[in-house]
CSV table of C-alpha atoms in Angstrom, one decimal:
chain,number,residue,atom,x,y,z
A,5,MET,CA,77.8,96.4,60.7
A,6,VAL,CA,80.0,93.9,59.1
A,7,LYS,CA,83.6,95.3,59.1
A,8,SER,CA,85.5,95.6,62.4
A,9,LYS,CA,82.7,96.5,64.8
A,10,MET,CA,81.2,95.7,68.1
A,11,LYS,CA,77.5,95.3,68.2
A,12,LEU,CA,74.6,93.3,68.1
A,13,ALA,CA,73.2,93.3,67.8
A,14,LEU,CA,74.2,90.5,68.8
A,15,SER,CA,78.1,82.3,69.4
A,16,LEU,CA,80.9,80.7,68.1
A,17,ALA,CA,83.8,79.1,66.2
A,18,LEU,CA,86.0,76.0,66.3
A,19,GLY,CA,89.7,75.6,67.3
A,20,LEU,CA,91.8,73.2,69.3
A,21,VAL,CA,94.9,75.3,70.2
A,22,LEU,CA,94.2,77.5,73.1
A,23,SER,CA,96.4,80.6,73.6
A,24,GLY,CA,96.4,81.6,77.3
A,25,CYS,CA,94.7,79.4,79.9
A,26,GLY,CA,95.4,75.8,80.1
A,27,GLY,CA,97.6,73.1,78.7
A,28,SER,CA,97.1,70.7,81.6
A,29,SER,CA,95.3,67.4,81.6
A,30,PHE,CA,92.1,66.9,83.5
A,31,ASP,CA,91.9,63.3,84.6
A,32,ASP,CA,92.1,62.7,88.3
A,33,GLU,CA,95.4,60.8,88.1
A,34,ASN,CA,97.2,63.7,86.5
A,35,VAL,CA,95.7,66.2,88.9
A,36,SER,CA,96.7,64.3,91.9
A,37,ALA,CA,100.2,63.8,90.5
A,38,ALA,CA,100.7,67.5,90.4
A,39,SER,CA,100.9,67.6,94.2
A,40,SER,CA,102.9,70.9,94.3
A,41,GLU,CA,100.2,72.7,92.4
A,42,LYS,CA,97.1,74.2,94.1
A,43,ILE,CA,93.9,72.7,92.9
A,44,LEU,CA,90.5,74.3,93.1
A,45,THR,CA,87.6,71.8,93.5
A,46,VAL,CA,84.3,72.8,92.0
A,47,THR,CA,81.3,70.5,92.8
A,48,GLY,CA,77.7,70.8,92.0
A,49,LYS,CA,74.7,69.2,90.2
A,50,ALA,CA,73.5,69.2,86.6
A,51,ILE,CA,69.8,69.6,86.9
A,52,ASP,CA,66.8,69.2,84.7
A,53,GLY,CA,65.9,66.1,86.5
A,54,TYR,CA,69.4,65.2,87.7
A,55,ILE,CA,71.5,64.5,84.6
A,56,VAL,CA,73.8,61.5,84.4
A,57,GLY,CA,76.2,61.1,81.6
A,58,GLY,CA,76.5,64.8,80.6
A,59,THR,CA,79.9,66.5,80.1
A,60,VAL,CA,80.5,69.5,82.4
A,61,PHE,CA,83.3,71.8,81.3
A,62,LEU,CA,84.8,75.3,81.9
A,63,ASP,CA,84.4,77.1,78.7
A,64,ILE,CA,87.7,79.1,78.8
A,65,ASN,CA,87.7,80.3,75.2
A,66,GLY,CA,83.9,81.0,75.2
A,67,ASN,CA,83.2,79.0,72.0
A,68,GLY,CA,80.6,76.7,73.6
A,69,ASN,CA,82.5,73.5,72.9
A,70,ALA,CA,84.5,71.3,75.3
A,71,GLU,CA,88.0,71.6,74.1
A,72,PRO,CA,90.7,68.9,75.1
A,73,ASN,CA,92.6,71.4,77.3
A,74,GLU,CA,89.6,72.8,79.2
A,75,PRO,CA,88.7,71.2,82.6
A,76,GLN,CA,85.8,68.7,82.1
A,77,LYS,CA,84.2,65.8,83.7
A,78,GLU,CA,81.2,63.5,83.2
A,79,THR,CA,78.2,64.0,85.5
A,80,GLU,CA,77.3,61.0,87.7
A,81,VAL,CA,74.3,59.6,89.6
A,82,GLY,CA,72.3,62.4,91.2
A,83,GLY,CA,73.7,64.9,88.6
A,84,ASP,CA,76.9,65.2,90.7
A,85,TYR,CA,80.1,66.5,89.1
A,86,THR,CA,83.5,67.4,90.4
A,87,LEU,CA,86.0,69.6,88.5
A,88,ASN,CA,89.5,69.7,89.7
A,89,ILE,CA,90.9,72.9,88.3
A,90,SER,CA,94.6,73.8,88.2
A,91,GLU,CA,95.7,77.1,89.8
A,92,GLU,CA,96.4,78.5,86.3
A,93,ASP,CA,92.9,77.7,85.0
A,94,ALA,CA,91.2,78.6,88.2
A,95,GLU,CA,91.8,82.3,87.3
A,96,CYS,CA,89.4,81.7,84.4
A,97,LEU,CA,86.6,80.4,86.6
A,98,ALA,CA,85.6,84.0,87.3
A,99,TYR,CA,85.4,84.9,83.6
A,100,SER,CA,84.1,81.7,82.0
A,101,ALA,CA,80.8,80.0,81.8
A,102,ILE,CA,80.4,76.4,83.1
A,103,ILE,CA,78.5,74.4,80.5
A,104,VAL,CA,77.0,70.9,80.6
A,105,ASP,CA,76.7,69.1,77.3
A,106,VAL,CA,73.8,66.7,77.5
A,107,PRO,CA,74.0,64.1,74.7
A,108,VAL,CA,71.5,61.6,73.3
A,109,GLY,CA,71.7,58.6,75.6
A,110,ALA,CA,72.3,60.5,78.8
A,111,TRP,CA,70.0,59.8,81.7
A,112,ASP,CA,67.5,62.2,83.2
A,113,GLU,CA,66.5,61.0,86.7
A,114,GLY,CA,63.3,62.9,86.6
A,115,SER,CA,61.5,63.8,89.8
A,116,GLU,CA,59.4,61.5,91.9
A,117,ASP,CA,57.8,64.4,93.8
A,118,GLU,CA,56.7,66.0,90.5
A,119,ASN,CA,55.6,62.6,88.9
A,120,VAL,CA,58.3,62.9,86.2
A,121,ALA,CA,59.7,59.4,85.4
A,122,ALA,CA,63.4,58.8,84.9
A,123,HIS,CA,64.1,58.7,81.1
A,124,GLU,CA,66.8,58.5,78.5
A,125,VAL,CA,67.6,61.8,76.7
A,126,THR,CA,66.5,61.7,73.1
A,127,ASP,CA,67.4,65.2,72.0
A,128,PRO,CA,70.8,66.8,72.9
A,129,TYR,CA,71.0,70.2,74.7
A,130,GLN,CA,73.2,72.3,76.9
A,131,ILE,CA,72.6,74.0,80.3
A,132,VAL,CA,74.9,76.8,81.4
A,133,LEU,CA,76.0,78.7,84.5
A,134,GLN,CA,77.2,82.2,83.6
A,135,PRO,CA,80.6,83.6,84.9
A,136,THR,CA,80.5,85.2,88.3
A,137,PHE,CA,83.2,87.8,87.6
A,138,LYS,CA,84.3,87.4,91.2
A,139,ALA,CA,87.9,86.8,91.9
A,140,ILE,CA,89.0,83.4,93.2
A,141,THR,CA,90.3,83.5,96.8
A,142,GLU,CA,92.6,81.4,98.9
A,143,GLU,CA,89.6,80.4,100.9
A,144,ASP,CA,88.0,79.0,97.7
A,145,PHE,CA,91.1,76.8,97.2
A,146,THR,CA,90.8,75.5,100.8
A,147,ASN,CA,87.0,75.0,100.9
A,148,GLY,CA,86.1,74.5,97.3
A,149,LEU,CA,83.1,76.0,95.4
A,150,VAL,CA,79.6,74.7,94.7
A,151,ARG,CA,78.0,75.5,91.4
A,152,ASN,CA,74.6,74.1,90.4
A,153,ILE,CA,73.7,74.3,86.7
A,154,SER,CA,70.1,74.1,85.5
A,155,PRO,CA,67.6,75.6,83.0
A,156,LEU,CA,67.1,78.5,85.5
A,157,THR,CA,70.8,79.4,85.5
A,158,THR,CA,70.8,79.0,81.7
A,159,VAL,CA,68.2,81.6,81.1
A,160,VAL,CA,70.3,84.1,83.1
A,161,TRP,CA,73.3,83.2,80.8
A,162,GLU,CA,71.1,83.7,77.7
A,163,ALA,CA,70.1,87.1,78.9
A,164,ILE,CA,73.7,88.3,79.3
A,165,GLU,CA,75.1,86.4,76.3
A,166,ARG,CA,73.2,88.9,74.0
A,167,SER,CA,75.5,91.6,75.4
A,168,TYR,CA,78.7,89.9,74.4
A,169,PRO,CA,80.1,91.3,71.1
A,170,PRO,CA,80.5,88.7,68.3
A,171,PHE,CA,84.1,87.8,69.0
A,172,ALA,CA,84.7,91.5,69.6
A,173,GLU,CA,86.7,93.0,66.7
A,174,ASN,CA,87.7,89.6,65.2
A,175,LYS,CA,84.4,88.5,63.9
A,176,GLY,CA,84.9,85.3,61.8
A,177,ASN,CA,88.3,84.7,63.3
A,178,ASN,CA,89.6,82.0,65.7
A,179,PRO,CA,87.9,82.1,69.1
A,180,ASN,CA,91.2,81.2,70.7
A,181,ASP,CA,92.5,84.7,69.9
A,182,SER,CA,92.3,86.1,73.4
A,183,GLU,CA,93.2,89.5,72.1
A,184,THR,CA,89.9,90.0,70.3
A,185,ASN,CA,87.5,87.3,71.4
A,186,ALA,CA,85.3,89.0,74.0
A,187,LYS,CA,84.1,85.7,75.5
A,188,HIS,CA,87.7,84.5,76.1
A,189,CYS,CA,88.8,84.4,79.7
A,190,HIS,CA,92.0,86.3,79.0
A,191,TYR,CA,90.2,89.0,77.0
A,192,LEU,CA,87.9,89.7,79.9
A,193,LYS,CA,90.8,89.7,82.4
A,194,LYS,CA,92.4,92.6,80.5
A,195,HIS,CA,89.1,94.5,79.8
A,196,ASP,CA,87.7,95.5,83.1
A,197,GLU,CA,85.2,97.9,81.5
A,198,ALA,CA,83.6,95.0,79.7
A,199,VAL,CA,83.5,93.0,82.9
A,200,GLN,CA,81.8,95.8,84.8
A,201,GLU,CA,79.2,96.1,82.1
A,202,LEU,CA,78.5,92.3,82.1
A,203,LYS,CA,78.2,92.3,85.9
A,204,GLN,CA,75.6,94.9,85.6
A,205,GLU,CA,73.9,92.9,82.9
A,206,ILE,CA,73.7,89.9,85.2
A,207,GLU,CA,72.1,91.9,88.0
A,208,ASP,CA,69.6,93.4,85.6
A,209,ALA,CA,68.9,90.0,84.1
A,210,VAL,CA,68.3,88.3,87.5
A,211,VAL,CA,65.9,91.2,88.5
A,212,GLY,CA,64.0,90.9,85.3
A,213,LEU,CA,63.7,87.1,85.5
A,214,VAL,CA,62.8,87.1,89.1
A,215,GLN,CA,59.9,89.4,88.3
A,216,PHE,CA,58.9,87.4,85.1
A,217,TYR,CA,59.0,84.0,86.7
A,218,ASN,CA,58.0,85.0,90.2
A,219,LEU,CA,61.0,83.3,91.7
A,220,SER,CA,63.6,84.6,94.1
A,221,ALA,CA,67.2,85.0,93.0
A,222,ASP,CA,68.2,82.2,95.4
A,223,GLN,CA,65.7,79.9,93.7
A,224,MET,CA,67.3,80.6,90.3
A,225,TYR,CA,70.6,79.1,91.5
A,226,ALA,CA,69.4,76.5,93.9
A,227,ASP,CA,68.9,72.7,93.6
A,228,PHE,CA,65.1,72.9,93.2
A,229,ILE,CA,64.8,69.1,93.2
A,230,ALA,CA,66.5,68.6,96.6
A,231,ASP,CA,64.5,71.6,97.9
A,232,LYS,CA,61.3,70.1,96.6
A,233,ASP,CA,60.6,73.5,95.0
A,234,SER,CA,57.6,72.7,92.8
A,235,ASP,CA,57.3,76.2,91.4
A,236,ALA,CA,60.9,76.4,90.3
A,237,PHE,CA,60.7,72.8,88.9
A,238,HIS,CA,57.8,73.7,86.6
A,239,VAL,CA,59.4,77.0,85.5
A,240,ALA,CA,62.6,75.0,84.7
A,241,GLN,CA,60.6,72.5,82.6
A,242,ASP,CA,59.0,75.4,80.6
A,243,ILE,CA,62.4,77.0,80.0
A,244,MET,CA,63.9,73.6,79.0
A,245,LYS,CA,61.4,73.4,76.1
A,246,GLY,CA,62.9,76.6,74.7
A,247,LEU,CA,66.5,75.5,75.4
A,248,LYS,CA,66.1,72.3,73.5
A,249,ALA,CA,64.4,74.0,70.6
A,250,ALA,CA,67.2,76.6,70.5
A,251,TYR,CA,69.9,73.9,70.6
A,252,LYS,CA,68.3,72.0,67.8
A,253,ARG,CA,68.0,75.1,65.6
A,254,LYS,CA,71.6,76.1,66.3
A,255,THR,CA,72.7,72.6,65.4
A,256,ASP,CA,70.8,72.8,62.1
A,257,LEU,CA,72.3,76.2,61.3
A,258,ARG,CA,75.8,75.0,62.0
A,259,GLU,CA,75.2,72.2,59.5
A,260,GLN,CA,73.7,74.7,57.0
A,261,TYR,CA,76.8,77.0,57.3
A,262,SER,CA,79.4,74.2,57.8
A,263,ASP,CA,81.5,75.6,54.9
A,264,TYR,CA,82.2,78.7,57.1
A,265,GLN,CA,84.9,77.4,59.5
A,266,ASN,CA,84.4,80.2,62.0
A,267,ALA,CA,80.7,80.9,61.7
A,268,GLU,CA,79.3,82.3,64.9
A,269,ILE,CA,75.7,81.3,65.6
A,270,ARG,CA,73.4,82.3,68.4
A,271,VAL,CA,69.9,81.1,68.8
A,272,PHE,CA,67.5,82.0,71.7
A,273,VAL,CA,64.0,80.6,72.1
A,274,HIS,CA,62.1,82.4,74.8
A,275,ARG,CA,58.9,83.9,76.1
A,276,ASN,CA,58.5,87.7,76.0
A,277,PRO,CA,55.5,89.5,77.5
A,278,GLU,CA,56.3,92.7,75.7
A,279,LEU,CA,56.2,91.0,72.4
A,280,ASP,CA,53.0,89.2,73.5
A,281,GLU,CA,51.4,92.7,74.1
A,282,TYR,CA,52.7,94.1,70.8
A,283,PHE,CA,51.6,91.2,68.6
A,284,GLN,CA,48.4,90.6,70.7
A,285,VAL,CA,49.1,87.0,71.5
A,286,ASP,CA,48.9,85.0,74.8
A,287,ASN,CA,52.1,83.6,76.3
A,288,GLY,CA,53.8,83.1,73.0
A,289,TRP,CA,57.2,81.6,72.1
A,290,TYR,CA,59.8,83.7,70.1
A,291,ARG,CA,63.0,82.8,68.4
A,292,ASP,CA,66.0,85.0,67.8
A,293,GLU,CA,68.7,83.7,65.5
A,294,ILE,CA,71.9,85.5,64.7
A,295,VAL,CA,74.5,84.2,62.2
A,296,PHE,CA,77.9,85.9,61.7
A,297,LEU,CA,79.9,84.7,58.8
A,298,GLY,CA,82.8,87.1,58.8
A,299,THR,CA,81.7,89.5,56.1
A,300,GLU,CA,78.0,88.6,56.2
A,301,ASP,CA,75.4,88.9,59.0
A,302,LEU,CA,72.0,87.2,59.0
A,303,VAL,CA,69.5,88.0,61.8
A,304,GLU,CA,66.0,86.8,62.0
A,305,PHE,CA,63.4,87.2,64.8
A,306,SER,CA,60.3,85.0,64.6
A,307,LYS,CA,57.1,84.2,66.4
A,308,LEU,CA,56.9,80.4,66.7
A,309,GLN,CA,53.9,78.1,66.7
A,310,ASP,CA,53.5,76.4,70.1
A,311,THR,CA,54.3,72.9,68.9
A,312,ASP,CA,56.0,70.2,71.0
A,313,LYS,CA,59.4,71.0,69.6
A,314,LEU,CA,58.9,74.7,68.8
A,315,ASP,CA,60.2,74.2,65.3
A,316,GLU,CA,57.5,75.9,63.2
A,317,VAL,CA,57.5,79.6,62.4
A,318,ASP,CA,54.2,81.4,62.8
A,319,PHE,CA,55.5,84.6,61.3
A,320,ILE,CA,58.8,86.5,60.9
A,321,SER,CA,58.8,89.7,63.0
A,322,SER,CA,61.9,91.2,61.6
A,323,LYS,CA,64.8,90.1,59.4
A,324,PHE,CA,68.2,91.7,58.6
A,325,HIS,CA,70.8,90.8,56.1
A,326,GLU,CA,74.1,92.6,55.7
A,327,LEU,CA,76.9,91.8,53.3
A,328,GLY,CA,80.3,93.4,53.2
A,329,GLN,CA,83.2,93.2,50.7
A,330,GLU,CA,86.4,95.0,49.7
A,331,TRP,CA,85.6,97.8,47.2
A,332,ASN,CA,87.4,100.3,45.1
A,333,GLU,CA,90.8,101.5,46.2
A,334,GLN,CA,92.4,99.1,48.7
A,335,ASP,CA,95.3,101.4,49.6
A,336,LYS,CA,92.5,103.5,51.2
A,337,SER,CA,90.8,100.4,52.8
A,338,GLY,CA,87.8,100.7,50.5
A,339,TRP,CA,84.8,98.8,51.8
A,340,LEU,CA,81.2,98.3,50.7
A,341,SER,CA,78.3,97.2,52.9
A,342,VAL,CA,74.8,96.5,51.8
A,343,ARG,CA,72.1,95.9,54.4
A,344,LYS,CA,68.4,94.9,53.9
A,345,ASP,CA,65.9,95.1,56.7
A,346,ALA,CA,62.2,94.1,57.2
A,347,TYR,CA,60.0,94.8,60.2
A,348,ARG,CA,56.5,93.4,60.7
A,349,GLU,CA,53.8,95.9,61.7
A,350,MET,CA,50.9,95.0,64.0
A,351,ASN,CA,48.6,94.8,61.0
A,352,GLY,CA,50.8,92.1,59.3
A,353,THR,CA,52.4,94.3,56.7
A,354,TYR,CA,56.2,94.8,56.5
A,355,ARG,CA,58.3,97.9,56.6
A,356,CYS,CA,61.1,97.3,54.1
A,357,ALA,CA,64.4,99.3,54.2
A,358,LYS,CA,67.7,99.0,52.5
A,359,ASN,CA,71.0,100.8,53.0
A,360,GLU,CA,74.3,100.8,51.0
A,361,ARG,CA,77.5,102.3,52.4
A,362,VAL,CA,81.0,102.8,51.1
A,363,SER,CA,83.9,103.8,53.2
A,364,PHE,CA,87.6,104.8,53.1
A,365,ASP,CA,90.3,105.4,55.7
A,366,VAL,CA,92.9,108.1,54.9
A,367,ASN,CA,95.3,109.9,57.3
A,368,GLY,CA,93.5,108.7,60.4
A,369,ILE,CA,90.0,109.7,59.3
A,370,HIS,CA,87.3,107.3,58.4
A,371,TYR,CA,85.0,108.5,55.6
A,372,GLU,CA,81.7,106.9,55.0
A,373,LEU,CA,78.9,107.6,52.5
A,374,GLY,CA,75.5,105.9,52.7
A,375,ASN,CA,72.3,105.8,50.7
A,376,SER,CA,69.0,104.7,52.3
A,377,SER,CA,65.5,103.9,51.1
A,378,ASP,CA,62.4,105.2,52.7
A,379,SER,CA,61.8,103.1,55.8
A,380,ALA,CA,58.1,103.9,55.6
A,381,THR,CA,57.7,101.7,52.4
A,382,LEU,CA,55.3,98.9,53.1
A,383,ALA,CA,54.8,95.4,51.6
A,384,ASN,CA,52.0,93.0,52.1
A,385,SER,CA,54.5,90.2,53.0
A,386,PHE,CA,58.1,89.8,53.8
A,387,GLU,CA,58.7,88.1,50.4
A,388,GLU,CA,57.3,91.2,48.6
A,389,CYS,CA,59.9,93.6,50.0
A,390,ASN,CA,62.0,95.1,47.2
A,391,PHE,CA,65.6,95.3,48.3
A,392,ASP,CA,67.3,95.5,44.9
A,393,ASP,CA,66.8,99.1,43.6
A,394,PHE,CA,69.1,101.8,44.9
A,395,SER,CA,68.6,104.1,41.9
A,396,SER,CA,66.5,106.6,43.8
A,397,PRO,CA,67.7,107.0,47.4
A,398,TYR,CA,65.4,108.6,49.9
A,399,GLU,CA,68.2,109.8,52.2
A,400,LYS,CA,72.0,110.3,51.8
A,401,ASN,CA,74.3,110.3,54.8
A,402,TYR,CA,77.9,111.2,55.6
A,403,HIS,CA,79.8,109.7,58.5
A,404,LEU,CA,83.3,110.7,59.7
A,405,ARG,CA,85.4,109.3,62.6
A,406,TYR,CA,88.8,110.2,64.0
A,407,THR,CA,90.8,109.9,67.1
A,408,GLU,CA,92.8,112.5,69.1
A,409,GLY,CA,94.8,111.3,72.1
A,410,GLU,CA,92.5,109.0,74.2
A,411,ALA,CA,89.3,110.5,72.7
A,412,SER,CA,87.4,109.2,69.7
A,413,TYR,CA,85.1,111.4,67.8
A,414,SER,CA,82.4,110.8,65.2
A,415,ALA,CA,79.9,112.9,63.2
A,416,ALA,CA,77.0,112.0,61.0
A,417,PHE,CA,75.0,114.2,58.7
A,418,TYR,CA,71.8,113.2,56.9
A,419,PHE,CA,70.3,114.9,53.8
A,420,ARG,CA,67.0,114.4,52.0
A,421,ALA,CA,65.6,115.9,48.8
A,422,GLU,CA,64.8,119.2,50.4
A,423,GLN,CA,68.5,119.8,51.3
A,424,ALA,CA,70.8,121.2,48.6
A,425,ARG,CA,73.6,118.8,49.6
A,426,PHE,CA,71.4,115.8,48.7
A,427,THR,CA,72.5,116.2,45.1
A,428,GLU,CA,76.2,116.2,46.0
A,429,LEU,CA,77.9,113.1,44.7
A,430,ALA,CA,74.6,112.3,42.9
A,431,ASP,CA,76.2,109.5,40.9
A,432,TRP,CA,77.5,107.8,44.1
A,433,LYS,CA,74.9,105.0,44.3
A,434,GLU,CA,74.3,101.4,43.3
A,435,PHE,CA,77.8,100.6,44.4
A,436,THR,CA,77.7,96.9,43.9
A,437,ASP,CA,77.5,97.4,40.1
A,438,ASN,CA,79.8,100.5,40.0
A,439,PRO,CA,83.1,99.9,41.7
A,440,GLU,CA,85.1,102.4,39.7
A,441,PHE,CA,84.3,105.7,41.4
A,442,ASN,CA,87.2,108.1,42.3
A,443,ALA,CA,87.6,107.8,46.0
A,444,GLN,CA,89.2,111.2,46.3
A,445,ASP,CA,86.0,112.9,45.0
A,446,MET,CA,84.1,111.5,48.0
A,447,ILE,CA,86.9,112.3,50.5
A,448,ASP,CA,87.2,115.9,49.2
A,449,THR,CA,83.4,116.4,49.6
A,450,LEU,CA,83.1,114.9,53.1
A,451,ILE,CA,86.1,116.7,54.5
A,452,LEU,CA,84.3,120.0,54.0
A,453,THR,CA,81.6,119.2,56.4
A,454,PRO,CA,81.8,120.6,60.0
A,455,TYR,CA,82.7,117.1,61.4
A,456,LYS,CA,85.1,118.3,64.1
A,457,TRP,CA,83.7,118.1,67.6
A,458,GLU,CA,84.2,121.8,68.1
A,459,ASP,CA,82.8,122.8,64.7
A,460,GLU,CA,79.5,124.7,64.7
A,461,VAL,CA,77.1,123.0,62.3
A,462,THR,CA,75.6,125.6,60.0
A,463,ILE,CA,74.9,123.5,57.0
A,464,ASP,CA,71.4,122.5,56.1
A,465,THR,CA,70.6,118.9,57.1
A,466,ALA,CA,67.6,116.8,57.7
A,467,TYR,CA,69.3,116.0,61.0
A,468,TRP,CA,72.8,115.5,62.4
A,469,ARG,CA,74.6,114.1,65.5
A,470,LYS,CA,78.1,114.0,67.0
A,471,ARG,CA,79.7,111.9,69.6
A,472,LYS,CA,82.8,112.1,71.8
A,473,GLU,CA,84.1,109.0,73.6
A,474,GLU,CA,86.7,109.1,76.3
A,475,PRO,CA,87.6,106.3,78.8
A,476,GLY,CA,84.4,105.9,80.9
A,477,VAL,CA,82.5,108.9,79.4
A,478,GLN,CA,80.5,109.3,76.2
A,479,ILE,CA,78.9,112.6,75.1
A,480,ASP,CA,76.3,113.0,72.4
A,481,ILE,CA,74.9,116.1,70.8
A,482,ASP,CA,72.3,116.4,68.0
A,483,ASN,CA,70.7,119.0,65.7
A,484,ASP,CA,68.0,119.9,68.4
A,485,ASN,CA,70.8,120.8,70.8
A,486,ASN,CA,70.1,117.8,73.0
A,487,TRP,CA,73.1,116.8,74.9
A,488,GLN,CA,73.5,113.5,76.8
A,489,ARG,CA,76.5,112.3,78.8
A,490,ALA,CA,76.9,108.7,79.9
A,491,THR,CA,79.4,108.1,82.6
A,492,LYS,CA,80.5,104.7,83.9
A,493,GLN,CA,80.3,104.4,87.7
A,494,ASP,CA,82.6,102.4,89.9
A,495,ASP,CA,79.9,99.9,90.6
A,496,GLY,CA,79.4,99.1,86.8
A,497,THR,CA,76.3,101.2,86.4
A,498,THR,CA,76.0,104.1,84.0
A,499,LEU,CA,74.9,107.6,85.0
A,500,TYR,CA,73.0,109.4,82.2
A,501,GLU,CA,72.9,113.2,82.3
A,502,CYS,CA,71.2,115.7,80.0
A,503,SER,CA,72.0,119.3,79.1
A,504,SER,CA,70.9,122.0,76.7
A,505,ASP,CA,74.3,123.7,76.5
A,506,GLY,CA,77.0,121.0,77.2
A,507,GLU,CA,78.0,122.8,80.4
A,508,ASN,CA,75.2,122.5,82.9
A,509,TRP,CA,74.1,118.8,83.4
A,510,THR,CA,71.3,117.2,85.3
A,511,GLU,CA,70.3,113.5,85.6
A,512,CYS,CA,68.1,112.6,82.6
A,513,THR,CA,64.5,112.0,83.5
A,514,ASP,CA,63.4,109.9,80.5
């Protein structure tokens, strides 16, 4: 989705004025001068080999850049760093990643035990420690905290970063807007549900990574050089190859989209045993790149060639492009979105799909009409996908959303050629070239559907589904009378229950 949505789906913008945390200066002289203010001391090591000359900083606004008013310090011999954090900013330590920028010219001390010589850094990269989401205590101010940052902690961060919405509802806007930027410390402080979900993501990520790399959770966060942990060291070196490739690709994309001031770009280069099995390859490298440009999304997943720098694409596994724009009557918030998708099959052909949607908002109801192509259409290559013709849609769909009290409701109805309603609004297609439709005609048609949560669906559809969302609870029902209820638990997990009547629930087995 492009307009006001939270999804994948799923990196960052620029800005120097931080609303919320901060405002203090971070050199030792100014910290010590503020003698009446409590200071939280965070120490640790930046590790690949030990990194000297990197910049470690608390990423309060979540944009991945060291801003002037964020606590920061250069790493020293042995990879050591010390952050002296004011009491005000210390609150953000629980909600913000700690990042080490490693520039060209920094020094990697290597590892004598692993026969890795000390060397100058020739390609820039970042290593990251994810937020803990644990409140800072008085004991922490007294004793200080230790936080090691390495490729192993970075791969945990990458696993949960995919779950962050792209600046929440303000995609393309300033990351310093703590009301809408889901990576901002102050956003998370006010959205405990998001925090609980991310805490669960961290637990799940660590469990998965422990299994994949055959390391313990303690090893993931330890100083594997001081511990002479050869297994962890070599895993870290393998991970670092992907981190450097991802950082380079992200830098290139930022240059490519430099005209977009607040472009959000995420790149992950990783191994994936499930994709290895699907594509029948041995221990492959994969790249996920996601670019949000405000009203345009570009997403590409690729299998990479195993070169030194992991900078050559073997094949594109899937690609998505969505473009949104204002359309038709603006007093009804008219909006057009066109999405083009391609998915690679195991035999090397591509499934090509396209979807166009127009929407209006009137009297608290969101009305949306979409046309979709047949997703079974195949092409011999990605370049051969035909994304331009919307003259003969395979499927038409209606979506309606509304809110009553604290509950939000939505309904979606899908029609194909065998349903009579497929011919309703038959001229409503190829919207890019036809912006002059009468919005009221669409609204009058969609309002006659049984979209209310309590409405019985008796119309003929290819399929339909409805959803009810209340704080902590989401209920779904579809045309096969499958009910599912998802309930957030106090520990951050989600309980999934199934039913055939919406009254008697049992825990889902699948």
